[in-house]
């Protein structure tokens, strides 16, 4: 399987590319700058240098010939509302459009834990724009004919992965290692049961492979 990882230089993205390569599949890391490429080349991954604030065609070119696209990009907590809009919303929508243009049906979106209207209203003022961006990016994907999966992770940590999670349409908010989210993404790509599904993920006691099989 050839997989385009958008936001590959992020922490989840790096874990995911490494996992893809270690399991005999081929990652294509979409990165913003040339100096980010060495990490991925050392893993045997392909790279594509694309700015998500650019044109859809550039993303579509990077998606040519892949079997799946994973959107795990994010503007990060230190940027303003403008970058949240340009990356977390517009960048996500352009990536969806690029997948469609390149005839890539399988698409996995890494969202926020809760992107409901209620979550927007309850979010602190500083966090609300991010939830809004993720809400509308999710809605855009839901209204396509892509074979989508939307993953809603809990509070992300840099703790070592445990390969054990709690996963479901609605779970209690909690922490989850980024490494385990990468494993959930990769396992979802390998299981058609996740197509057309969206679910929340936090740390737990169930092995990832078993948890994915319980997706409803």
PDB file of C-alpha atoms in Angstrom, residues 109-207:
ATOM      1  CA  UNK A 109      -8.800  12.525   8.707  1.00  0.00           C
ATOM      2  CA  UNK A 110      -7.250  13.193  12.100  1.00  0.00           C
ATOM      3  CA  UNK A 111      -9.726  15.516  13.739  1.00  0.00           C
ATOM      4  CA  UNK A 112     -10.236  16.946  17.223  1.00  0.00           C
ATOM      5  CA  UNK A 113     -11.767  14.894  20.054  1.00  0.00           C
ATOM      6  CA  UNK A 114     -15.210  16.494  19.750  1.00  0.00           C
ATOM      7  CA  UNK A 115     -16.172  18.652  16.765  1.00  0.00           C
ATOM      8  CA  UNK A 116     -19.905  18.876  17.441  1.00  0.00           C
ATOM      9  CA  UNK A 117     -21.770  22.190  17.575  1.00  0.00           C
ATOM     10  CA  UNK A 118     -22.044  21.670  21.325  1.00  0.00           C
ATOM     11  CA  UNK A 119     -18.261  21.339  21.573  1.00  0.00           C
ATOM     12  CA  UNK A 120     -17.809  24.605  19.681  1.00  0.00           C
ATOM     13  CA  UNK A 121     -20.122  26.417  22.087  1.00  0.00           C
ATOM     14  CA  UNK A 122     -18.401  24.894  25.122  1.00  0.00           C
ATOM     15  CA  UNK A 123     -14.832  25.515  23.956  1.00  0.00           C
ATOM     16  CA  UNK A 124     -12.708  28.258  25.546  1.00  0.00           C
ATOM     17  CA  UNK A 125     -12.460  31.345  23.342  1.00  0.00           C
ATOM     18  CA  UNK A 126      -8.839  30.599  22.420  1.00  0.00           C
ATOM     19  CA  UNK A 127      -9.650  27.010  21.366  1.00  0.00           C
ATOM     20  CA  UNK A 128     -12.992  27.586  19.632  1.00  0.00           C
ATOM     21  CA  UNK A 129     -11.515  28.557  16.217  1.00  0.00           C
ATOM     22  CA  UNK A 130      -9.657  25.232  16.088  1.00  0.00           C
ATOM     23  CA  UNK A 131     -12.817  23.262  16.886  1.00  0.00           C
ATOM     24  CA  UNK A 132     -14.731  25.267  14.269  1.00  0.00           C
ATOM     25  CA  UNK A 133     -12.065  24.543  11.654  1.00  0.00           C
ATOM     26  CA  UNK A 134     -12.107  20.837  12.434  1.00  0.00           C
ATOM     27  CA  UNK A 135     -15.918  20.765  12.466  1.00  0.00           C
ATOM     28  CA  UNK A 136     -16.197  22.119   8.943  1.00  0.00           C
ATOM     29  CA  UNK A 137     -13.287  20.060   7.607  1.00  0.00           C
ATOM     30  CA  UNK A 138     -15.042  16.956   8.945  1.00  0.00           C
ATOM     31  CA  UNK A 139     -18.343  18.045   7.414  1.00  0.00           C
ATOM     32  CA  UNK A 140     -16.707  18.588   4.038  1.00  0.00           C
ATOM     33  CA  UNK A 141     -15.272  15.079   4.096  1.00  0.00           C
ATOM     34  CA  UNK A 142     -18.572  13.554   5.202  1.00  0.00           C
ATOM     35  CA  UNK A 143     -20.249  15.049   2.139  1.00  0.00           C
ATOM     36  CA  UNK A 144     -17.891  13.429  -0.373  1.00  0.00           C
ATOM     37  CA  UNK A 145     -17.926   9.980  -1.948  1.00  0.00           C
ATOM     38  CA  UNK A 146     -14.506   9.158  -0.502  1.00  0.00           C
ATOM     39  CA  UNK A 147     -13.942   6.034   1.584  1.00  0.00           C
ATOM     40  CA  UNK A 148     -13.329   8.092   4.702  1.00  0.00           C
ATOM     41  CA  UNK A 149     -12.455   7.401   8.306  1.00  0.00           C
ATOM     42  CA  UNK A 150     -12.458  10.265  10.820  1.00  0.00           C
ATOM     43  CA  UNK A 151     -10.388   9.689  13.947  1.00  0.00           C
ATOM     44  CA  UNK A 152     -11.043  11.893  16.997  1.00  0.00           C
ATOM     45  CA  UNK A 153      -8.086  11.520  19.401  1.00  0.00           C
ATOM     46  CA  UNK A 154      -8.133  12.543  23.036  1.00  0.00           C
ATOM     47  CA  UNK A 155      -5.484  14.735  24.657  1.00  0.00           C
ATOM     48  CA  UNK A 156      -2.280  13.879  22.806  1.00  0.00           C
ATOM     49  CA  UNK A 157       0.881  13.062  24.739  1.00  0.00           C
ATOM     50  CA  UNK A 158       4.442  12.101  23.859  1.00  0.00           C
ATOM     51  CA  UNK A 159       4.459   9.091  26.174  1.00  0.00           C
ATOM     52  CA  UNK A 160       5.608   5.827  24.569  1.00  0.00           C
ATOM     53  CA  UNK A 161       2.812   3.960  22.848  1.00  0.00           C
ATOM     54  CA  UNK A 162       1.188   1.022  24.652  1.00  0.00           C
ATOM     55  CA  UNK A 163      -0.749  -0.393  21.663  1.00  0.00           C
ATOM     56  CA  UNK A 164      -3.804  -0.332  23.932  1.00  0.00           C
ATOM     57  CA  UNK A 165      -6.713   2.084  23.562  1.00  0.00           C
ATOM     58  CA  UNK A 166     -10.355   2.744  24.321  1.00  0.00           C
ATOM     59  CA  UNK A 167     -12.211   3.436  21.090  1.00  0.00           C
ATOM     60  CA  UNK A 168     -15.832   4.154  20.241  1.00  0.00           C
ATOM     61  CA  UNK A 169     -18.366   6.603  18.859  1.00  0.00           C
ATOM     62  CA  UNK A 170     -18.384   8.321  22.257  1.00  0.00           C
ATOM     63  CA  UNK A 171     -15.833   7.697  25.007  1.00  0.00           C
ATOM     64  CA  UNK A 172     -14.787   9.567  28.116  1.00  0.00           C
ATOM     65  CA  UNK A 173     -12.204  12.247  27.375  1.00  0.00           C
ATOM     66  CA  UNK A 174      -8.664  11.228  28.299  1.00  0.00           C
ATOM     67  CA  UNK A 175      -5.054  11.172  27.169  1.00  0.00           C
ATOM     68  CA  UNK A 176      -3.565   9.058  24.413  1.00  0.00           C
ATOM     69  CA  UNK A 177       0.032   8.778  23.146  1.00  0.00           C
ATOM     70  CA  UNK A 178       0.631  10.093  19.632  1.00  0.00           C
ATOM     71  CA  UNK A 179       2.397   6.822  18.855  1.00  0.00           C
ATOM     72  CA  UNK A 180      -0.824   4.922  19.576  1.00  0.00           C
ATOM     73  CA  UNK A 181      -2.808   7.244  17.301  1.00  0.00           C
ATOM     74  CA  UNK A 182      -0.353   6.433  14.519  1.00  0.00           C
ATOM     75  CA  UNK A 183      -1.021   2.735  15.154  1.00  0.00           C
ATOM     76  CA  UNK A 184      -4.783   3.367  15.035  1.00  0.00           C
ATOM     77  CA  UNK A 185      -4.377   5.162  11.694  1.00  0.00           C
ATOM     78  CA  UNK A 186      -2.299   2.382  10.172  1.00  0.00           C
ATOM     79  CA  UNK A 187      -4.582  -0.352  11.475  1.00  0.00           C
ATOM     80  CA  UNK A 188      -7.607   1.541  10.135  1.00  0.00           C
ATOM     81  CA  UNK A 189      -6.007   1.642   6.692  1.00  0.00           C
ATOM     82  CA  UNK A 190      -5.700  -2.129   6.806  1.00  0.00           C
ATOM     83  CA  UNK A 191      -9.305  -2.721   7.853  1.00  0.00           C
ATOM     84  CA  UNK A 192     -12.221  -1.847   5.564  1.00  0.00           C
ATOM     85  CA  UNK A 193     -14.487  -2.049   8.609  1.00  0.00           C
ATOM     86  CA  UNK A 194     -13.445   1.540   9.378  1.00  0.00           C
ATOM     87  CA  UNK A 195     -14.639   2.938   6.045  1.00  0.00           C
ATOM     88  CA  UNK A 196     -17.471   5.404   6.541  1.00  0.00           C
ATOM     89  CA  UNK A 197     -16.874   5.508  10.307  1.00  0.00           C
ATOM     90  CA  UNK A 198     -15.809   8.137  12.825  1.00  0.00           C
ATOM     91  CA  UNK A 199     -14.709   7.383  16.361  1.00  0.00           C
ATOM     92  CA  UNK A 200     -13.003   8.794  19.428  1.00  0.00           C
ATOM     93  CA  UNK A 201      -9.785   7.276  20.805  1.00  0.00           C
ATOM     94  CA  UNK A 202      -8.133   7.556  24.229  1.00  0.00           C
ATOM     95  CA  UNK A 203      -5.721   5.390  26.145  1.00  0.00           C
ATOM     96  CA  UNK A 204      -7.163   2.125  27.406  1.00  0.00           C
ATOM     97  CA  UNK A 205      -6.776  -1.615  27.915  1.00  0.00           C
ATOM     98  CA  UNK A 206      -7.774  -3.034  24.515  1.00  0.00           C
ATOM     99  CA  UNK A 207      -5.131  -3.858  21.881  1.00  0.00           C
TER     100      UNK A 207
END
